[in-house]
PDB file of C-alpha atoms and ligand atoms in Angstrom:
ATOM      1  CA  UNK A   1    -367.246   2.805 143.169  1.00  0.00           C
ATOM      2  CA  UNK A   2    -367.517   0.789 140.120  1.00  0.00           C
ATOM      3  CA  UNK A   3    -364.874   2.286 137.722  1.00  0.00           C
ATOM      4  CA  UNK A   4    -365.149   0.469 134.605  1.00  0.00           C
ATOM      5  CA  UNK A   5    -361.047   1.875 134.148  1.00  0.00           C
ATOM      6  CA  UNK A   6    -360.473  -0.311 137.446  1.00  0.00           C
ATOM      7  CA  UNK A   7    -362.984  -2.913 136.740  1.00  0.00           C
ATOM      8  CA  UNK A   8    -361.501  -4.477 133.577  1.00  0.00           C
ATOM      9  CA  UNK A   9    -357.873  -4.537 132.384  1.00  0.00           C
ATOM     10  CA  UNK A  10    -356.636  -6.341 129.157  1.00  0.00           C
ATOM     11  CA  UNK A  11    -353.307  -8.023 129.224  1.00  0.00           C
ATOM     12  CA  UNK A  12    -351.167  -8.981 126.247  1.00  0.00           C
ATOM     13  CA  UNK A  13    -351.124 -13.087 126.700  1.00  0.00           C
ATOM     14  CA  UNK A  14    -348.125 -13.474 124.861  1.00  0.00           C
ATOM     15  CA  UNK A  15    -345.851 -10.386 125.994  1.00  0.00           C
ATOM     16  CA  UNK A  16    -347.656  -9.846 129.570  1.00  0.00           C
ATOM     17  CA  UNK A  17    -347.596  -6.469 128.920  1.00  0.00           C
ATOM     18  CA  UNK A  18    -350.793  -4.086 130.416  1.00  0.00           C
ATOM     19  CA  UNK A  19    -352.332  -0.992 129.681  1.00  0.00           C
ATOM     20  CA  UNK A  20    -351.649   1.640 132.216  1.00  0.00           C
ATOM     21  CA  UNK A  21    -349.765  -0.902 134.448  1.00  0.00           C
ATOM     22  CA  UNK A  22    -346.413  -0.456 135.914  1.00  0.00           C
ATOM     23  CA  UNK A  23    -343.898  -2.819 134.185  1.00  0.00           C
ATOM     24  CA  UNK A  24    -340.882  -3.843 135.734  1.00  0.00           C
ATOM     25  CA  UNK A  25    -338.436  -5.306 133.890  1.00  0.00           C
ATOM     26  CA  UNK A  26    -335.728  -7.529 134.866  1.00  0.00           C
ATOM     27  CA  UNK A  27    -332.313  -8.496 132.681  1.00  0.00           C
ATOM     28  CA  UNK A  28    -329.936 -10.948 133.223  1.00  0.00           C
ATOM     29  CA  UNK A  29    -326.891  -8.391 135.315  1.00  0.00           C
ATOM     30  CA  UNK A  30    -330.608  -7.872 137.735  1.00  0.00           C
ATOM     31  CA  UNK A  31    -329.990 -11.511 138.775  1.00  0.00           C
ATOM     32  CA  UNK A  32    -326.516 -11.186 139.989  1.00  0.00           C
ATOM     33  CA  UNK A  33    -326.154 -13.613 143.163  1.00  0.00           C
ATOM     34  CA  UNK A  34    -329.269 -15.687 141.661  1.00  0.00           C
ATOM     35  CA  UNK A  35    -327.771 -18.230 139.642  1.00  0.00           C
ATOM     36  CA  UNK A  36    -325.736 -21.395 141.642  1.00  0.00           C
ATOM     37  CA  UNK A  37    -322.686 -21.696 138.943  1.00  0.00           C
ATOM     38  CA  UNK A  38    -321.689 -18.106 138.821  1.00  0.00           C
ATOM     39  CA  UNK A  39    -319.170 -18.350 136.301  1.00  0.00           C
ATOM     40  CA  UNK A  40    -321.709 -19.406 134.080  1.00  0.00           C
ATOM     41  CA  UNK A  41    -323.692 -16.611 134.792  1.00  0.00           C
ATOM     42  CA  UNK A  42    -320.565 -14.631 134.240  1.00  0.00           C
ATOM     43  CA  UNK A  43    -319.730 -15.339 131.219  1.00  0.00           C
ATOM     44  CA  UNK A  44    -323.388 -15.350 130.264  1.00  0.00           C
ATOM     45  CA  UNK A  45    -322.993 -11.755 130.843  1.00  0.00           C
ATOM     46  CA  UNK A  46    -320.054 -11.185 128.625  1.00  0.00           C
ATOM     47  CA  UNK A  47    -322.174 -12.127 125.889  1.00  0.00           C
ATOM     48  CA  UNK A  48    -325.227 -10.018 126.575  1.00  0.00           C
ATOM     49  CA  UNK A  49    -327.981  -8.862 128.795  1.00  0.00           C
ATOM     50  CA  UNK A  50    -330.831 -10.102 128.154  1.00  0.00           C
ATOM     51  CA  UNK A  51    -334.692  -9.300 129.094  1.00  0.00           C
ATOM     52  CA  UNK A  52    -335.176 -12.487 131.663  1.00  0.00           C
ATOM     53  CA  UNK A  53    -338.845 -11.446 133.044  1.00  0.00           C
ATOM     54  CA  UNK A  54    -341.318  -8.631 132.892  1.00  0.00           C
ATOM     55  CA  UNK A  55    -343.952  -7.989 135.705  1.00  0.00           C
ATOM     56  CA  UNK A  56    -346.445  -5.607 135.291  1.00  0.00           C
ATOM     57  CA  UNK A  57    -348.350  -4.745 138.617  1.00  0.00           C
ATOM     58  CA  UNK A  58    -352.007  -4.131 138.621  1.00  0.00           C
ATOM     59  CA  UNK A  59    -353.194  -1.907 142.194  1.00  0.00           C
ATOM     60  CA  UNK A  60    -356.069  -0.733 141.817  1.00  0.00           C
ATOM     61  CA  UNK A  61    -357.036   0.416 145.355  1.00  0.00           C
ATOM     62  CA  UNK A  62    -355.001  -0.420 148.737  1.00  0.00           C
ATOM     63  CA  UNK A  63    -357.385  -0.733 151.113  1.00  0.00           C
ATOM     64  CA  UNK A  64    -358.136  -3.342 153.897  1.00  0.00           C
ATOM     65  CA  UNK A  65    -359.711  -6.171 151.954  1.00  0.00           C
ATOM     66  CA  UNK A  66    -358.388  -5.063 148.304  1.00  0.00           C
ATOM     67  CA  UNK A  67    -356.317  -7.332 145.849  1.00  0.00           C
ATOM     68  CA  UNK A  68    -353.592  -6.800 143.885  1.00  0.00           C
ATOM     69  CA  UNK A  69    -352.583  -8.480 140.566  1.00  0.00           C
ATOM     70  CA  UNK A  70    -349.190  -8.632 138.582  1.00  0.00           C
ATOM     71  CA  UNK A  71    -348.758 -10.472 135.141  1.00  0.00           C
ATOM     72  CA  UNK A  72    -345.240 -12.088 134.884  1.00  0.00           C
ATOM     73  CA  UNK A  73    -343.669 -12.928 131.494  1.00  0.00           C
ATOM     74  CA  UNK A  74    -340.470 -14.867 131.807  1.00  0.00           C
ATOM     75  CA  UNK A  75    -338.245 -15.705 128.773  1.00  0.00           C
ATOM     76  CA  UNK A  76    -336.537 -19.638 128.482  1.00  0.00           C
ATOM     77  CA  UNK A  77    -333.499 -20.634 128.959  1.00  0.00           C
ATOM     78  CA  UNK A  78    -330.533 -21.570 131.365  1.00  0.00           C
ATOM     79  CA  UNK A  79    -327.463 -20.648 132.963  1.00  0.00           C
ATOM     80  CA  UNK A  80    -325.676 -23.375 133.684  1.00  0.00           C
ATOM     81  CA  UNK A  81    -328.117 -25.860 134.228  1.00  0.00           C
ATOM     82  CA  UNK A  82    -330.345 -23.803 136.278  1.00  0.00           C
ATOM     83  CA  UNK A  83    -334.061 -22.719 133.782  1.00  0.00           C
ATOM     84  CA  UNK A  84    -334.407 -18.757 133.823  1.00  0.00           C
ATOM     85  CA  UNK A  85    -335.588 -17.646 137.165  1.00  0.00           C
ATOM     86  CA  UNK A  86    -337.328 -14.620 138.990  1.00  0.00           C
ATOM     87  CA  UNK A  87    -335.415 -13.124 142.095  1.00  0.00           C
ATOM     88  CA  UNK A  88    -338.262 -14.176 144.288  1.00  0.00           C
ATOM     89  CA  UNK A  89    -339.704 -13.312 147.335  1.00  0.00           C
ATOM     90  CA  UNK A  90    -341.456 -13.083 150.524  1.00  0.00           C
ATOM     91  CA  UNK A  91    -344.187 -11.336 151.344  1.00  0.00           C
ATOM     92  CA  UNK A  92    -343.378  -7.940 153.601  1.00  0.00           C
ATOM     93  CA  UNK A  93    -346.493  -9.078 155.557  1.00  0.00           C
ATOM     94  CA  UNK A  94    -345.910 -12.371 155.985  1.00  0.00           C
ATOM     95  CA  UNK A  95    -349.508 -14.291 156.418  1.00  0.00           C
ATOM     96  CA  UNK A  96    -350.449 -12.936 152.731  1.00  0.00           C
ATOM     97  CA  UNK A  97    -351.140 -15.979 150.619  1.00  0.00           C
ATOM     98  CA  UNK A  98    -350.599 -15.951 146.518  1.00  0.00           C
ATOM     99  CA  UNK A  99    -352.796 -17.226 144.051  1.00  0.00           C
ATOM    100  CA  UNK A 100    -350.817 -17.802 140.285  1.00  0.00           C
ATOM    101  CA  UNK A 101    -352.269 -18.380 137.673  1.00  0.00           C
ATOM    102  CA  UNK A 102    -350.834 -20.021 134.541  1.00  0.00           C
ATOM    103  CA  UNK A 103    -351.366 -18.686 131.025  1.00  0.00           C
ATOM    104  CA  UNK A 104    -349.023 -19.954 128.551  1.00  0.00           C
ATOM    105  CA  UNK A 105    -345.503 -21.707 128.680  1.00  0.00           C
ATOM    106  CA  UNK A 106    -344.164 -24.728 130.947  1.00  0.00           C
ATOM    107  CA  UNK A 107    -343.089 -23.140 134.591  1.00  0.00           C
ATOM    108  CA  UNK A 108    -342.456 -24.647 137.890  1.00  0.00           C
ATOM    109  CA  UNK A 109    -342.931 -22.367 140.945  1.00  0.00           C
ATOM    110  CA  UNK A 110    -340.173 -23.102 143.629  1.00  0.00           C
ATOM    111  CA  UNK A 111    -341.545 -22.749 147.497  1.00  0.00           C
ATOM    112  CA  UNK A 112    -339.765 -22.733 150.777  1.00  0.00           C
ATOM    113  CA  UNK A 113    -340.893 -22.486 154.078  1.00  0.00           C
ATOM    114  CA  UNK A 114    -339.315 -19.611 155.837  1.00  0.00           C
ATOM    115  CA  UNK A 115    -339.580 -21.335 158.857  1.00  0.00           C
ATOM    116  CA  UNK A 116    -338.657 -24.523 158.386  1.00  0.00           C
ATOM    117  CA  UNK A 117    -337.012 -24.412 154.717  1.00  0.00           C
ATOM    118  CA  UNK A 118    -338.843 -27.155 153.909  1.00  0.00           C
ATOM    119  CA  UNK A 119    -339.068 -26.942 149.882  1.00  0.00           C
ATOM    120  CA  UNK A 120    -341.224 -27.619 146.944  1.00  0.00           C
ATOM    121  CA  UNK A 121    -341.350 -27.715 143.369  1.00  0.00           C
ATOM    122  CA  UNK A 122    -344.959 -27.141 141.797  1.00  0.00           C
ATOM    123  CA  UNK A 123    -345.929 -27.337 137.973  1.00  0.00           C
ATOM    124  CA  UNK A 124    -347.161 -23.755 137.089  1.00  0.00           C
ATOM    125  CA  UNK A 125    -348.861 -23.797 133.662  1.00  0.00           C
ATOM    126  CA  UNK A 126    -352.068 -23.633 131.668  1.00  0.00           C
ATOM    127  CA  UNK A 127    -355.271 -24.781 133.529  1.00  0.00           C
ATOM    128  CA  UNK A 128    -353.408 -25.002 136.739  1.00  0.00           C
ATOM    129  CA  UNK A 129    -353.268 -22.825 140.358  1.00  0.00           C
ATOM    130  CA  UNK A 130    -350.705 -22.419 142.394  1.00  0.00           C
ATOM    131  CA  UNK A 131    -351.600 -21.604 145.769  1.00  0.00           C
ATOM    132  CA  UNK A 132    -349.174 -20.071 147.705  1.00  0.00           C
ATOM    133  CA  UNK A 133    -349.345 -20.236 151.524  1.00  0.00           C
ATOM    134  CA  UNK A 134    -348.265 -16.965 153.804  1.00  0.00           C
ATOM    135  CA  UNK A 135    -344.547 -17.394 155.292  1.00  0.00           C
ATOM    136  CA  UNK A 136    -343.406 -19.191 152.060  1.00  0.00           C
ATOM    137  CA  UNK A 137    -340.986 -17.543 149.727  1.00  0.00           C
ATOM    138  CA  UNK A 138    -341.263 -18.044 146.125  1.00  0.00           C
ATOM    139  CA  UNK A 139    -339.663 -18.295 143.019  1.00  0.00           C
ATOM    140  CA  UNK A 140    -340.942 -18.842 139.520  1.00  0.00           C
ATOM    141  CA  UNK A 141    -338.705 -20.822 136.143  1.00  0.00           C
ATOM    142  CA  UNK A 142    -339.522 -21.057 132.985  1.00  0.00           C
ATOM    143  CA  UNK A 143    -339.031 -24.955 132.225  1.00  0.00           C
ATOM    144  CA  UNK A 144    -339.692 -24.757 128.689  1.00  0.00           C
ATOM    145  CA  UNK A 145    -338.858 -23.208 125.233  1.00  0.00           C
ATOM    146  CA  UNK A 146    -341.324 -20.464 125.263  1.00  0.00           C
ATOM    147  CA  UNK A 147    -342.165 -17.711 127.123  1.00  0.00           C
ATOM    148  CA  UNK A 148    -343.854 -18.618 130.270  1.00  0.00           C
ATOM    149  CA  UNK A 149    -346.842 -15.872 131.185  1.00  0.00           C
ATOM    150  CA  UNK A 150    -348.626 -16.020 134.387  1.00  0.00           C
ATOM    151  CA  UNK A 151    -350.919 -14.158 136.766  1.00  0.00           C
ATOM    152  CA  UNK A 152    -350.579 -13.917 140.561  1.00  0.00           C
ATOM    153  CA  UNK A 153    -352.930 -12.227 143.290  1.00  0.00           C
ATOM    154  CA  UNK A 154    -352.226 -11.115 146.834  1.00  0.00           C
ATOM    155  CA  UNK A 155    -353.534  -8.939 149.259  1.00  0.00           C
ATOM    156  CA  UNK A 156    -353.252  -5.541 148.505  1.00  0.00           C
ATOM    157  CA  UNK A 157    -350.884  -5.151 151.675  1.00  0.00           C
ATOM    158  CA  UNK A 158    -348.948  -8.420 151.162  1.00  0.00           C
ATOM    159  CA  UNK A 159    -345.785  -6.008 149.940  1.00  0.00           C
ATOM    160  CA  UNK A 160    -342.679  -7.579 148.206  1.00  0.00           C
ATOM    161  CA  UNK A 161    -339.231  -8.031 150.526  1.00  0.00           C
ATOM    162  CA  UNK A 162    -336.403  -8.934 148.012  1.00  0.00           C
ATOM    163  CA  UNK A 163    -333.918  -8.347 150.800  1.00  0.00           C
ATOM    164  CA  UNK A 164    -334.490 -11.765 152.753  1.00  0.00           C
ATOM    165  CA  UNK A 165    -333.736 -14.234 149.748  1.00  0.00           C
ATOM    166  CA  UNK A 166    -331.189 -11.740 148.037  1.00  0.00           C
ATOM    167  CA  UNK A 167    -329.151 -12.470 151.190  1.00  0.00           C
ATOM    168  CA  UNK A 168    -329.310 -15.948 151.581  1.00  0.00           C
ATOM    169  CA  UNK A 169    -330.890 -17.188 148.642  1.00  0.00           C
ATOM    170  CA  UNK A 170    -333.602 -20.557 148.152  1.00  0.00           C
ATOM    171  CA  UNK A 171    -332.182 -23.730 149.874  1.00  0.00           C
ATOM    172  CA  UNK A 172    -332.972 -25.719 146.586  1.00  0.00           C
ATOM    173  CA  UNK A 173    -332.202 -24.723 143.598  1.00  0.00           C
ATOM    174  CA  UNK A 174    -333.807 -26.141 139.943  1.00  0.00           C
ATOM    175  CA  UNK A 175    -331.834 -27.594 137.387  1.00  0.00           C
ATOM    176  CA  UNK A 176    -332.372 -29.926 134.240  1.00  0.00           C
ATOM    177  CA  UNK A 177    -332.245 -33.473 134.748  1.00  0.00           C
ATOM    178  CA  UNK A 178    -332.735 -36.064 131.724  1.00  0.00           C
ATOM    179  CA  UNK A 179    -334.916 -33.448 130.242  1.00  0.00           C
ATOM    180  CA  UNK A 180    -336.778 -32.755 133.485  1.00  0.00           C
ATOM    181  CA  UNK A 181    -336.664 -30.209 135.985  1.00  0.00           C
ATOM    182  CA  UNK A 182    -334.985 -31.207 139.241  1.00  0.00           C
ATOM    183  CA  UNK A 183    -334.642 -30.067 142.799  1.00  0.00           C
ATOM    184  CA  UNK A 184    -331.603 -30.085 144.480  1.00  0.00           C
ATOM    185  CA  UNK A 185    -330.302 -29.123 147.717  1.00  0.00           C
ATOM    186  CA  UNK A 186    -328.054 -26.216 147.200  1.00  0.00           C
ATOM    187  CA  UNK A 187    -325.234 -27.658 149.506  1.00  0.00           C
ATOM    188  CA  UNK A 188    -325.623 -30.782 147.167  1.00  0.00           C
ATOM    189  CA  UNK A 189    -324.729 -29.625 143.826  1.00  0.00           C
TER     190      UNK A 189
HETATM  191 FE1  FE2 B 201    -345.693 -12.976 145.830  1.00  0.00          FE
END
């Protein structure tokens, strides 16, 4: 069926916001556990809670074969000396692969190999794709000093599991190095 209402959705470049689309919104007490120096984040806290990211999910249809699509929108800044960071996560079913898409700002995507941790840092910003393979959580940060926005697409049954890194977190984490973003082993810091 060729629904013209499913066909062709507008998104707000700048906010990430959709028509009709389910926005989840994430603030800064949402990332509890995220964050390496947690007194930072702590005291971050004390001082407010601020909107870190927005996602609003696009699903049109769930069928075998369909996509889904989410616009992110993640706000700059640091705690610590970690950038602004989604929670992250795997895919429920693990073989689904990610496409993202960047539309404005200055992100890096952080990847890890569930199976073998190995980890990555990838540029995600205007005129680039990020592919992301199946079995590889991941993790987007807003490197610069406006809001990053950004599209990704997955399988329609890909599903998100939070659970997995919530427990034991990315290996690596990012932080800001002579102006640069960094990765570092966690144990390392
Ligand atoms: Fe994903």
């Amino acid at each position: 069926m060729l629904n013209p209402e499913i066909i062709l959705t507008h998104y707000n470049p700048v906010t990430g916001e959709m028509h009709g689309a389910t926005m989840v919104k994430r603030h800064l007490s949402d990332l509890r556990g995220c964050f390496a120096d947690t007194a930072a984040y702590e005291s971050a806290l004390k001082a407010g809670n601020p909107l870190l990211y927005s996602v609003g999910a696009v699903e049109p249809a769930s069928g075998e074969g369909d996509l889904h699509y989410g616009v992110g929108m993640l706000m700059p800044g640091k705690i610590g000396g970690e950038y602004f960071m989604t929670k992250g996560h795997l895919h429920s079913w693990r073989p689904a692969a990610e496409f993202y898409f960047g539309l404005t700002g200055d992100g890096v995507m952080l990847l890890e190999d569930e199976a073998t941790g190995e980890s990555r840092i990838v540029p995600l910003k205007p005129n680039g794709v990020v592919y992301v393979p199946g079995h590889t959580a991941h993790r987007t940060m807003n490197v610069g000093t406006t809001p990053l926005t950004y599209i990704g697409v997955y399988p329609a049954k890909a599903g998100h599991d939070y659970s997995t890194i919530a427990k034991t977190n990315f290996r690596c984490v990012v932080v800001e190095r002579a102006g640069q973003p960094v990765m570092i082993e966690r144990n390392n810091l």
